[in-house]
XYZ file of C-alpha atoms in Angstrom:
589
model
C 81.610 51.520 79.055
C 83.609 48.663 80.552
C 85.492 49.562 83.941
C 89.392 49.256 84.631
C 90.450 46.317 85.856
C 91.434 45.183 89.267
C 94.996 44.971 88.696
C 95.171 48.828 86.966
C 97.828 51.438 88.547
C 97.560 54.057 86.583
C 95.722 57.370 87.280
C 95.608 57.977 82.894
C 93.841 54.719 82.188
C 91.236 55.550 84.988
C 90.199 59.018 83.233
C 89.572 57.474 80.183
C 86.703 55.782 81.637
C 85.789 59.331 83.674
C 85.619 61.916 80.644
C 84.292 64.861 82.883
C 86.611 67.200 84.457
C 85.038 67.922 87.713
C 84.650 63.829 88.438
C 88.486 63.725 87.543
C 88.893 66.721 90.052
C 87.043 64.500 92.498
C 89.192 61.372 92.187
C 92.803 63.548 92.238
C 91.398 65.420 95.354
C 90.666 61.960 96.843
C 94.154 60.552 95.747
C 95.774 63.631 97.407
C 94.284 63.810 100.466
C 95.207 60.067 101.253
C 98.752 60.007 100.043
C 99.395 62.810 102.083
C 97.675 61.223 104.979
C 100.087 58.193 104.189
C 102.778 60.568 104.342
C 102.039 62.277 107.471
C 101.606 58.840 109.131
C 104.915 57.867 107.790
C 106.607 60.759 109.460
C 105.091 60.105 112.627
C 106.160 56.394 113.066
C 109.756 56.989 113.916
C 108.302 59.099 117.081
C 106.172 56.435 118.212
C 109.046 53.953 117.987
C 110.985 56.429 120.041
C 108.361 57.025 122.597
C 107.485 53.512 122.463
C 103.839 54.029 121.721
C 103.131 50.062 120.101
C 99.487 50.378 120.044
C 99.795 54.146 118.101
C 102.389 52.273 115.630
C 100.569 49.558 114.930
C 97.513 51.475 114.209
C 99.617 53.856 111.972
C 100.743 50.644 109.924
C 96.986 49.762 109.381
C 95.981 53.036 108.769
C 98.351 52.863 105.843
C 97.617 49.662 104.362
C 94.074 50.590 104.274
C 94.638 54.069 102.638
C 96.937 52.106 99.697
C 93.656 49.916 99.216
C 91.719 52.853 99.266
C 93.414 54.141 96.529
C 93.796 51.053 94.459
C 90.209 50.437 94.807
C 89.561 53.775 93.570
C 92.015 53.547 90.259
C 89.953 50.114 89.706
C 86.603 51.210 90.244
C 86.453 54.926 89.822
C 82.528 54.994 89.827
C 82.624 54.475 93.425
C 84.080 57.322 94.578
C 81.023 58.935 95.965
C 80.079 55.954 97.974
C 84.385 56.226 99.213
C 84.109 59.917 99.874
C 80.728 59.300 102.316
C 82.845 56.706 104.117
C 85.962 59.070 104.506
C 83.927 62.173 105.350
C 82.134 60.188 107.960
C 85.223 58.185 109.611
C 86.847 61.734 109.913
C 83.768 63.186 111.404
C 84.162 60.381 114.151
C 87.668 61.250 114.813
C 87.105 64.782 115.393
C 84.101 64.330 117.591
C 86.563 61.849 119.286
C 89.507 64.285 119.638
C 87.055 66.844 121.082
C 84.801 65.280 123.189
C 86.071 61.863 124.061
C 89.761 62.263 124.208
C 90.296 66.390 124.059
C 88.151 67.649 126.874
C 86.606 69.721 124.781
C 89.283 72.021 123.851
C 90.323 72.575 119.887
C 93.460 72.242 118.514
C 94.620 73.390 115.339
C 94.604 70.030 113.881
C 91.108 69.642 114.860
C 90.184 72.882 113.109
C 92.310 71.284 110.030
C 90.072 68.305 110.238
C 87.026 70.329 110.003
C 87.768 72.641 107.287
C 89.005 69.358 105.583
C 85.799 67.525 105.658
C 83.853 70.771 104.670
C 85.934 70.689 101.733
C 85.857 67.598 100.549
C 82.319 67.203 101.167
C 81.372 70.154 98.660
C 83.714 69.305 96.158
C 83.223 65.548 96.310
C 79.274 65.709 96.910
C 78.013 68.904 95.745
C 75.707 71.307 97.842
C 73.223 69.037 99.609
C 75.943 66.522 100.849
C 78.840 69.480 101.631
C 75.984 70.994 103.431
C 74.887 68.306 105.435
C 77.949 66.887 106.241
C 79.622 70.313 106.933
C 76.820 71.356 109.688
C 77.784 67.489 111.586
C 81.370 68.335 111.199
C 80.777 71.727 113.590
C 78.361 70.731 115.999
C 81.740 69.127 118.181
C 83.073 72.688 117.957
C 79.963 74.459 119.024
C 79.815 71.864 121.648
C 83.499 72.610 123.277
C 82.372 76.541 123.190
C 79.785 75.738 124.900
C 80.634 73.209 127.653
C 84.089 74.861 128.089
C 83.429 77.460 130.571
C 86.696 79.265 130.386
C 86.424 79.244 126.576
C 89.846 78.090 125.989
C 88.582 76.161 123.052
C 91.909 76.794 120.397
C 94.604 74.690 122.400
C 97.700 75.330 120.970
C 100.902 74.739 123.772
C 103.972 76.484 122.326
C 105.743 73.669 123.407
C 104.166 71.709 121.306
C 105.885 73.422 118.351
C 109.378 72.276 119.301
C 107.652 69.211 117.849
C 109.218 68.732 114.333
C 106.583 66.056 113.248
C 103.564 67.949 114.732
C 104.509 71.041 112.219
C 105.423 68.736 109.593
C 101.444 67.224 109.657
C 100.240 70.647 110.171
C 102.276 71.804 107.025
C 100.709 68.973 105.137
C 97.007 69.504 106.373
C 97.119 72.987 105.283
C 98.888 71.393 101.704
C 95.429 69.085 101.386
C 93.252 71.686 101.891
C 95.013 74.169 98.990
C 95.373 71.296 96.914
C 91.858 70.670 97.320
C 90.951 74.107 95.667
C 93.472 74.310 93.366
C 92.558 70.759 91.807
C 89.022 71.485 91.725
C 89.200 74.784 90.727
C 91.661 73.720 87.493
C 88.863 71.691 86.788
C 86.143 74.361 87.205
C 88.022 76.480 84.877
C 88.317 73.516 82.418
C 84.680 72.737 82.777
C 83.826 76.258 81.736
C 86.638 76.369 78.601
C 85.210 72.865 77.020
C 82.056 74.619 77.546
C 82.986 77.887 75.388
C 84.560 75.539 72.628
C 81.189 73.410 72.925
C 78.973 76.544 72.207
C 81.532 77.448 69.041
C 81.070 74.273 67.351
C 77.321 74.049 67.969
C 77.348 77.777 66.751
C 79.354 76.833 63.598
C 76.850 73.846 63.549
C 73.977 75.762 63.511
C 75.053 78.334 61.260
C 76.225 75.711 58.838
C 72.776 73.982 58.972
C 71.107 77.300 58.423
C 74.094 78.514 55.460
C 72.845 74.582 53.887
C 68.701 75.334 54.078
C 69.408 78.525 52.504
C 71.426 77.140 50.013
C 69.149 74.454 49.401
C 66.653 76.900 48.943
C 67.960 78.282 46.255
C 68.022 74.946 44.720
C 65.159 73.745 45.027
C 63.032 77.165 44.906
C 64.469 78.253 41.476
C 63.052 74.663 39.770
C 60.041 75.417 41.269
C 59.847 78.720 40.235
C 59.692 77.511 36.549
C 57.615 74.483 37.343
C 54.738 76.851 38.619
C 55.308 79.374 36.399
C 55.245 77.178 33.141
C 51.884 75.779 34.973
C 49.872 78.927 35.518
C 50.918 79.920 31.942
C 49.131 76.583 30.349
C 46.412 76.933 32.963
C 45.448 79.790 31.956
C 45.292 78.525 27.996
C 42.531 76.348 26.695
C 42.756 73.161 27.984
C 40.707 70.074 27.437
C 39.048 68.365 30.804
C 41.688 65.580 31.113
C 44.448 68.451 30.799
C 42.955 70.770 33.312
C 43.117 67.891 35.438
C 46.862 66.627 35.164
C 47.404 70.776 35.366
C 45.593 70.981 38.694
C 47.427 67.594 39.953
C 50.994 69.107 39.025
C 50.249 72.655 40.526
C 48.711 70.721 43.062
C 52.214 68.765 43.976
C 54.248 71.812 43.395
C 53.154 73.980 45.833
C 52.860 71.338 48.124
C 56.267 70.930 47.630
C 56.602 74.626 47.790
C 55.069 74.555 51.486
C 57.486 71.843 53.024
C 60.316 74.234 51.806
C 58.781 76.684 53.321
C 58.091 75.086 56.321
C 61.511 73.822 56.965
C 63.027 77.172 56.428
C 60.503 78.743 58.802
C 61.487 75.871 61.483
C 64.771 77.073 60.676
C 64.574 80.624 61.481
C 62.330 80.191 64.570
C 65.342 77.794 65.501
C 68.343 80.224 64.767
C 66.145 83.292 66.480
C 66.010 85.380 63.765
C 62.370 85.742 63.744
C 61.492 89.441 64.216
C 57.985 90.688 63.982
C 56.761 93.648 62.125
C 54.341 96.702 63.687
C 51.995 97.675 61.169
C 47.908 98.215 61.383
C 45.432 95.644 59.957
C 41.636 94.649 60.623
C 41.814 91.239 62.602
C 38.365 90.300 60.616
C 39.454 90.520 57.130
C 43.075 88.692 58.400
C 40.228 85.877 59.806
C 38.563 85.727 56.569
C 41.637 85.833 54.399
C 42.587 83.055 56.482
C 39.101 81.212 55.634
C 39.243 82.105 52.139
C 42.543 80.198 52.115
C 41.429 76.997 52.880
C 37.562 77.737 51.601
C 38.331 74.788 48.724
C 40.066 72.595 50.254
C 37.790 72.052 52.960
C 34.740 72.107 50.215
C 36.570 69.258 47.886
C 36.421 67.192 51.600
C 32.607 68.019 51.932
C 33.455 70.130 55.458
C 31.370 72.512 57.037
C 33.822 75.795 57.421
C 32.683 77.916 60.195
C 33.685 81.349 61.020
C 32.704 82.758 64.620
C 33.976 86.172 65.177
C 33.264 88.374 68.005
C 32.108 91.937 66.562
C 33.282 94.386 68.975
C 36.585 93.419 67.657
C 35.602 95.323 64.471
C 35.289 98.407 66.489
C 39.112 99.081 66.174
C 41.955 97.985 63.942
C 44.888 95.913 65.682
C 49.052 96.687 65.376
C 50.859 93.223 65.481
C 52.673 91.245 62.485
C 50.202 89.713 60.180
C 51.955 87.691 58.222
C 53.193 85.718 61.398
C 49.443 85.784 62.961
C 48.424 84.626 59.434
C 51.239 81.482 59.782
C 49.893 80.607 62.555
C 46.278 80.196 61.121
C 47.387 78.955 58.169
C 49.069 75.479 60.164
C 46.162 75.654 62.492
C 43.875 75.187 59.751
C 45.535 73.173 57.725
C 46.204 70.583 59.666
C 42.106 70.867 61.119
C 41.218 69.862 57.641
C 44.139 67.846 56.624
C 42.971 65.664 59.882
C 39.216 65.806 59.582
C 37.635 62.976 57.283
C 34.071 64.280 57.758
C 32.350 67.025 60.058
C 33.291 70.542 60.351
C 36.399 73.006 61.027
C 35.472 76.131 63.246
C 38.046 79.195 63.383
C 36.288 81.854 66.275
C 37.621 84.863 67.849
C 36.486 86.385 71.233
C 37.378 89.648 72.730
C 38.357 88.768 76.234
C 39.001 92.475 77.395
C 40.078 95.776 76.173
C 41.266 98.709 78.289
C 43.731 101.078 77.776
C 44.323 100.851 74.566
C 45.044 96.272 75.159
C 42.762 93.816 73.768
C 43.577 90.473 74.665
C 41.906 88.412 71.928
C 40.892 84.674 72.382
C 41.594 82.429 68.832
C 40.117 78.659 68.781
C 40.526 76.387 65.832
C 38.255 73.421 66.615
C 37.278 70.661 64.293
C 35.818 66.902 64.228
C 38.849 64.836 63.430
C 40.964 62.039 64.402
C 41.366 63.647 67.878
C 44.770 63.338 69.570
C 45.510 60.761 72.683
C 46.688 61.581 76.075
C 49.676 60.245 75.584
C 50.885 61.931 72.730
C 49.403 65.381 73.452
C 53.169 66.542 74.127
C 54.831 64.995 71.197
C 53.162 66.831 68.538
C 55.191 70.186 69.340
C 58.170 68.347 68.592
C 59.472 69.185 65.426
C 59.358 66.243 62.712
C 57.092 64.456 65.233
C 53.479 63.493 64.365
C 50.763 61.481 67.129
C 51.739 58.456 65.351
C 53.184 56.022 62.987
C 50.104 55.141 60.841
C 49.177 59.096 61.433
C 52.094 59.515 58.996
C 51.442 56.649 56.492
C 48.198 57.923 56.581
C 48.271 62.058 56.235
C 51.456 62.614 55.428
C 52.944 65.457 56.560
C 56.087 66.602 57.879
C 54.909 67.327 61.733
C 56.596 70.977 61.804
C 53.070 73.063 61.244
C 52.511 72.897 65.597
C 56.199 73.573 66.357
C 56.136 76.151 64.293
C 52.767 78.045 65.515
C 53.853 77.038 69.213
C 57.642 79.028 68.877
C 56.225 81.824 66.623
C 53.401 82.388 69.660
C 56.305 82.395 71.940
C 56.933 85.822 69.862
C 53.700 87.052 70.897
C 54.051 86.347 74.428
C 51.476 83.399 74.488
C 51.367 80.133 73.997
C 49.559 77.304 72.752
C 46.760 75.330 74.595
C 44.385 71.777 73.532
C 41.960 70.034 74.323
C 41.179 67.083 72.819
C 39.191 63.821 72.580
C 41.009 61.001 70.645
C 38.474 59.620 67.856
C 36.243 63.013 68.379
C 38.088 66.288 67.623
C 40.331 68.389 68.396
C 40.183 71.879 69.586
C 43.430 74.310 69.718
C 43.233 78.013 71.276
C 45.610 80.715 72.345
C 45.076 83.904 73.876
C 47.043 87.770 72.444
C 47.513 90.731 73.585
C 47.302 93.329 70.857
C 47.992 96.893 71.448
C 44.779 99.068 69.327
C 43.709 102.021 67.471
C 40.478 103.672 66.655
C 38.956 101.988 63.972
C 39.954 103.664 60.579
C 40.173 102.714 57.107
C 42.868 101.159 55.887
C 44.393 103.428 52.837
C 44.316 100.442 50.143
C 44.847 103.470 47.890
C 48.394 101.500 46.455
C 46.388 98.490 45.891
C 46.392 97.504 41.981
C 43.863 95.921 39.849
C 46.413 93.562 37.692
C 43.690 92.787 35.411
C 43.031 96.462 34.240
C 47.215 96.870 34.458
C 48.979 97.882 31.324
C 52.577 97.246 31.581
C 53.075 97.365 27.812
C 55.989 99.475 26.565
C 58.090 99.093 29.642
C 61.536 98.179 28.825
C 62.498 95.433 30.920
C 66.086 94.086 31.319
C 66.360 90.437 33.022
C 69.442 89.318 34.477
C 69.034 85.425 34.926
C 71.240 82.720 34.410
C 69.306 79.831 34.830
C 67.633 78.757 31.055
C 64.608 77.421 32.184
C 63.662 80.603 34.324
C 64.728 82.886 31.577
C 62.135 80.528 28.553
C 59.607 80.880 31.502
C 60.103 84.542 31.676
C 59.897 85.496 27.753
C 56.611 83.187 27.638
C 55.338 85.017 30.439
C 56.180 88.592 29.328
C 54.579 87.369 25.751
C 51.633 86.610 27.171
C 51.771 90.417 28.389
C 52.715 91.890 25.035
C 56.114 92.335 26.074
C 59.837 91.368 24.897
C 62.958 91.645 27.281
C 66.135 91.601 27.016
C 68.360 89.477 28.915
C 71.798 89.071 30.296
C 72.855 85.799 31.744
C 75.039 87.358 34.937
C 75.541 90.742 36.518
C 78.442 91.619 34.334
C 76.373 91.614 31.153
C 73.664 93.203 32.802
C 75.626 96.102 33.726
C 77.286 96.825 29.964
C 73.614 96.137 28.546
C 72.404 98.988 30.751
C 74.988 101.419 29.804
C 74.978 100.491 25.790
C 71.067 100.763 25.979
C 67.836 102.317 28.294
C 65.639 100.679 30.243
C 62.859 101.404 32.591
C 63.253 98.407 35.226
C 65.983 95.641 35.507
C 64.546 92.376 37.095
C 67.951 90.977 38.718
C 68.351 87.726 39.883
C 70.732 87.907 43.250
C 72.829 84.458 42.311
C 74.343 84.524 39.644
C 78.056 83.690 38.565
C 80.854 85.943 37.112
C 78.891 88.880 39.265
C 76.032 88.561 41.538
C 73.372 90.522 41.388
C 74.070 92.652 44.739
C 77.182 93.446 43.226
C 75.893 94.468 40.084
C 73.102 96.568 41.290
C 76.526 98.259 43.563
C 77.996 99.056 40.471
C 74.683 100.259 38.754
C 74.175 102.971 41.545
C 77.389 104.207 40.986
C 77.038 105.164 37.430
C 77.226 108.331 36.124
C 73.820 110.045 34.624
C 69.914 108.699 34.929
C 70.517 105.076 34.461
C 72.099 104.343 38.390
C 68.257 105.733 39.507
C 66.843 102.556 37.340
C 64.232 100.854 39.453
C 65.811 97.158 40.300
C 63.593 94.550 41.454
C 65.677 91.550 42.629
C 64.846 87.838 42.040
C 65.680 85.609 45.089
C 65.028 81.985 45.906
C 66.296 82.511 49.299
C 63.908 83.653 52.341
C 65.833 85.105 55.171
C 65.940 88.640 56.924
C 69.382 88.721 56.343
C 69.168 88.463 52.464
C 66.234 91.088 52.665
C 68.822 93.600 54.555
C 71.568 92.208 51.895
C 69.105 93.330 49.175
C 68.266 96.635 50.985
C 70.973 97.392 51.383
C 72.843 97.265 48.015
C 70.310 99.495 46.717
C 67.598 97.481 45.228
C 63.878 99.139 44.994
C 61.918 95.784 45.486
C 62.209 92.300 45.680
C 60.455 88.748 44.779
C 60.458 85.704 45.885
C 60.641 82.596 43.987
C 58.699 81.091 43.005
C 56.298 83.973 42.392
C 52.945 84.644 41.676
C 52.702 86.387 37.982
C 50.131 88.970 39.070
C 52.610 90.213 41.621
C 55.288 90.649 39.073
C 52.969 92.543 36.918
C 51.948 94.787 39.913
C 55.519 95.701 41.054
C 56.682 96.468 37.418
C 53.536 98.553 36.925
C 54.281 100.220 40.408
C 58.291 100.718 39.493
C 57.060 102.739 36.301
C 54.730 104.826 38.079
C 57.652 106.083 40.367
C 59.659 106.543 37.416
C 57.085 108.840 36.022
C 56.783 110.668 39.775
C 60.472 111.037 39.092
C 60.284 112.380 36.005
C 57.522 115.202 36.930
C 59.241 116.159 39.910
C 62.387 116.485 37.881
């Protein structure tokens, strides 16, 4: 930004090349303090004239041709105020060790004291801590001096004579003026400071909220395509298909849920970003998580010709471990993915170690280690910054999005640890992070509510769909065919709720956006009927992934929930569960 020029007058055109407050403060202070000082000089002339004190009046008239140039240097070049206030700090620092030592016999006056509390003042305020308290601690050592070479401690000489002095009051008057207008200017600007501040954090609250109010509706729009563009693809995969076909069907399913993963990797990113990642309490085995995670990626790491190693320590199997799988199986999942998205040839190794466990505390070592590309020095740091990736032909090359390491590195942050590397550019790469878990003896987990969706017979359940989108609700009959079953369907919540009272059914399948009436409104409405039908099991249909959505859901009184796009087989399950609590209702009825 260009400075004023020489000729410029005015204090407005100076701030607009100093935009912060408490630099303005600094400049106004300045201004002040030196127009007053012309003023107090001007008063005093007319009593050097009268006592005939030449040398005092002529050094008065410099004084104030040096303050207006002072202060026209300032309005010119604001930037060098700091540089101005070390030069006035430290000329007024040599007149009060003058006035005290030199000239005062090392007695105090009250102008002296003025002088003091001045520079103090101005030094904080104009040079912040280090420079107020430097300059500050100079400033008193001619005081401490007087009390201490001034035997009969008559330090504070004040002559009540001198008071019949109308100029001496007058300069006193406007010392004690420069010293409250000190505060008061850079305490307006303090406050001011603090109020852009406040209406800072709104907008980049409305900001944020916006961004996360445009992922989730983006969401929507992108995960309800997808949800038919799966869907229609396990339904022909699972059909007869020709070699050739199998293979476009594997390349488009392929594509989909790759697709499927950035979305969900953004919106992850996203929540981690707003802080509205919460994680669950609930008991699981850390070996099967390990070898769900390995099962994962088993393929993917076979079709590259990898060697997939599992290392786990066994004591860990001697107990079962309360934390938040899902998360701890996120943080695997980008782990490994990117191991064997980065590793042309080799082997990817996922180990656990068991680094202690006492009272009732294991603190678990994971390593994912593999023989890729290897990451340089240099760039070691850069790959936890989201949308960042070790490097430009890295990109080209892998492709990628560079959120997977951001992601495990804040969702680690939720389990109080954090992420470590080491790494050898052209060698491998080996990631590890250390938990604390809190345990219980080893039991076995009730899988009791686990179903068998091959040996599932959902036939005769009387399904209701509420779905406005076309393409989801041709997916859906073809899929319910395929199961021997026929729905009926209403295209908004509206429909859905007249269909329901005009006719019975054993589970509605709402989808939550929908126009006319949402489907959180209509399953309101539902629960408020009269007779059996407002106890209908309602499983809602969301393309949107958020906590708040699953309280939203909860909380208008639907059973159950899926997300889109969804795997068949866990349709299947939740319908055949949703009948066998209608039954449980029934008998207990």
């Amino acid at each position: 930004m260009k400075q004023p020029t020489l000729l410029n007058c005015s204090l407005r055109k100076t701030f607009e090349f100093v935009p912060d407050s408490l630099d303005q403060a600094k400049i106004k202070i300045f201004i002040v303090i030196f127009l007053l000082n012309i003023i107090k000089v001007c008063i005093a002339l007319p009593k050097y004239v009268e006592d005939a004190q030449q040398q005092m009046f002529l050094r008065s008239i410099f004084g104030i041709i040096i303050s207006l140039l002072i202060i026209k240097l300032l309005l010119s070049r604001p930037k060098w105020i700091n540089f101005l206030i070390h030069i006035s700090v430290l000329a007024t620092i040599f007149l009060v060790f003058g006035r005290i030592i030199l000239y005062g016999n090392y007695t105090v006056d009250i102008a002296v004291l003025q002088q003091v509390f001045m520079i103090m003042t101005f030094s904080f305020y104009g040079l912040g801590r280090k420079g107020g308290m430097f300059y500050s601690a100079i400033a008193v050592i001619p005081v401490v001096i007087a009390l201490v070479v001034n035997q009969q401690h008559a330090v504070l000489n004040i002559v009540p004579d001198i008071f019949t002095n109308v100029t001496y009051i007058v300069v006193i008057v406007l010392n004690f003026v420069s010293i409250g207008m000190s505060h008061y200017l850079f305490y307006s600007a303090f406050v001011d400071t603090i109020d852009e501040k406040k209406q800072l954090n709104q907008i980049l609250h409305k900001t944020a909220k916006g961004k996360s109010d445009f992922l989730s509706t983006m969401s929507h729009e992108l995960r309800t395509p997808l949800n038919s563009v799966i869907g229609m693809t396990n339904l022909l995969m699972s059909e007869k298909t020709d070699p050739d076909q199998k293979e476009n069907l594997d390349i488009l399913k392929f594509s989909a849920e790759s697709l499927l993963g950035l979305i969900n990797n953004v919106l992850d990113f996203n929540k981690i970003d707003s802080d509205s990642v919460r994680l669950e309490k609930r008991e699981f085995n850390l070996y099967n998580l390990i070898q769900n995670a390995h099962s994962g990626f088993r393929l993917k790491a076979h079709q590259k010709k990898l060697d997939f190693i599992v290392f786990h320590d066994p004591e860990i199997n001697n107990f079962n471990i309360v934390s938040d799988s899902t998360r701890l199986l996120q943080i695997f999942s980008n782990l490994l993915g990117n191991a064997i998205k980065f590793t042309e040839s080799g082997f990817v190794e996922v180990s656990t170690s068991l680094l202690r466990h006492e009272n009732k505390i294991a603190r678990v070592r994971f390593c994912v280690k593999d023989s890729g590309i290897g990451i340089s020095p240099d760039k070691r740091e850069l790959i936890f910054d989201p949308f960042v990736q070790a490097s430009e032909s890295t990109t080209r090359y892998f492709g990628g999005t560079g959120l997977g390491l951001p992601i495990v590195k804040q969702l680690l942050k939720h389990f109080d640890s954090e992420i470590y590397m080491e790494s050898t550019d052209g060698i491998g790469t080996n990631f590890y992070f250390e938990i604390d878990f809190e345990t219980i003896s080893f039991n076995v987990i009730d899988d009791s509510d686990k179903i068998n969706v091959e040996t599932v017979n959902i036939e005769n359940i009387r399904i209701l769909l509420a779905e406005d989108n076309a393409i989801n609700v041709l997916f859906m009959k073809k899929l319910f065919a395929k199961w021997n079953l026929e729905i009926a369907v209403a295209s908004n919540g509206k429909i859905a709720i007249d269909m329901l009272i005009e006719n019975q059914y054993d589970v509605i399948l709402m989808d939550v956006n929908m126009p006319v009436m949402d489907g959180l409104e209509a399953t309101k409405h539902i629960r408020k009927i009269q007779g059996s039908q407002s106890k209908i099991h309602i499983i809602a249909l969301t393309a949107e992934v958020s906590p708040e959505m699953e309280n939203e859901i909860r909380n208008a009184g639907m059973n159950d929930y899926m997300t889109k796009p969804f795997v068949p087989d866990e349709l299947k399950a939740k319908i055949h569960k949703s009948r066998q609590h209608v039954i449980a209702s029934l008998v207990n009825a």
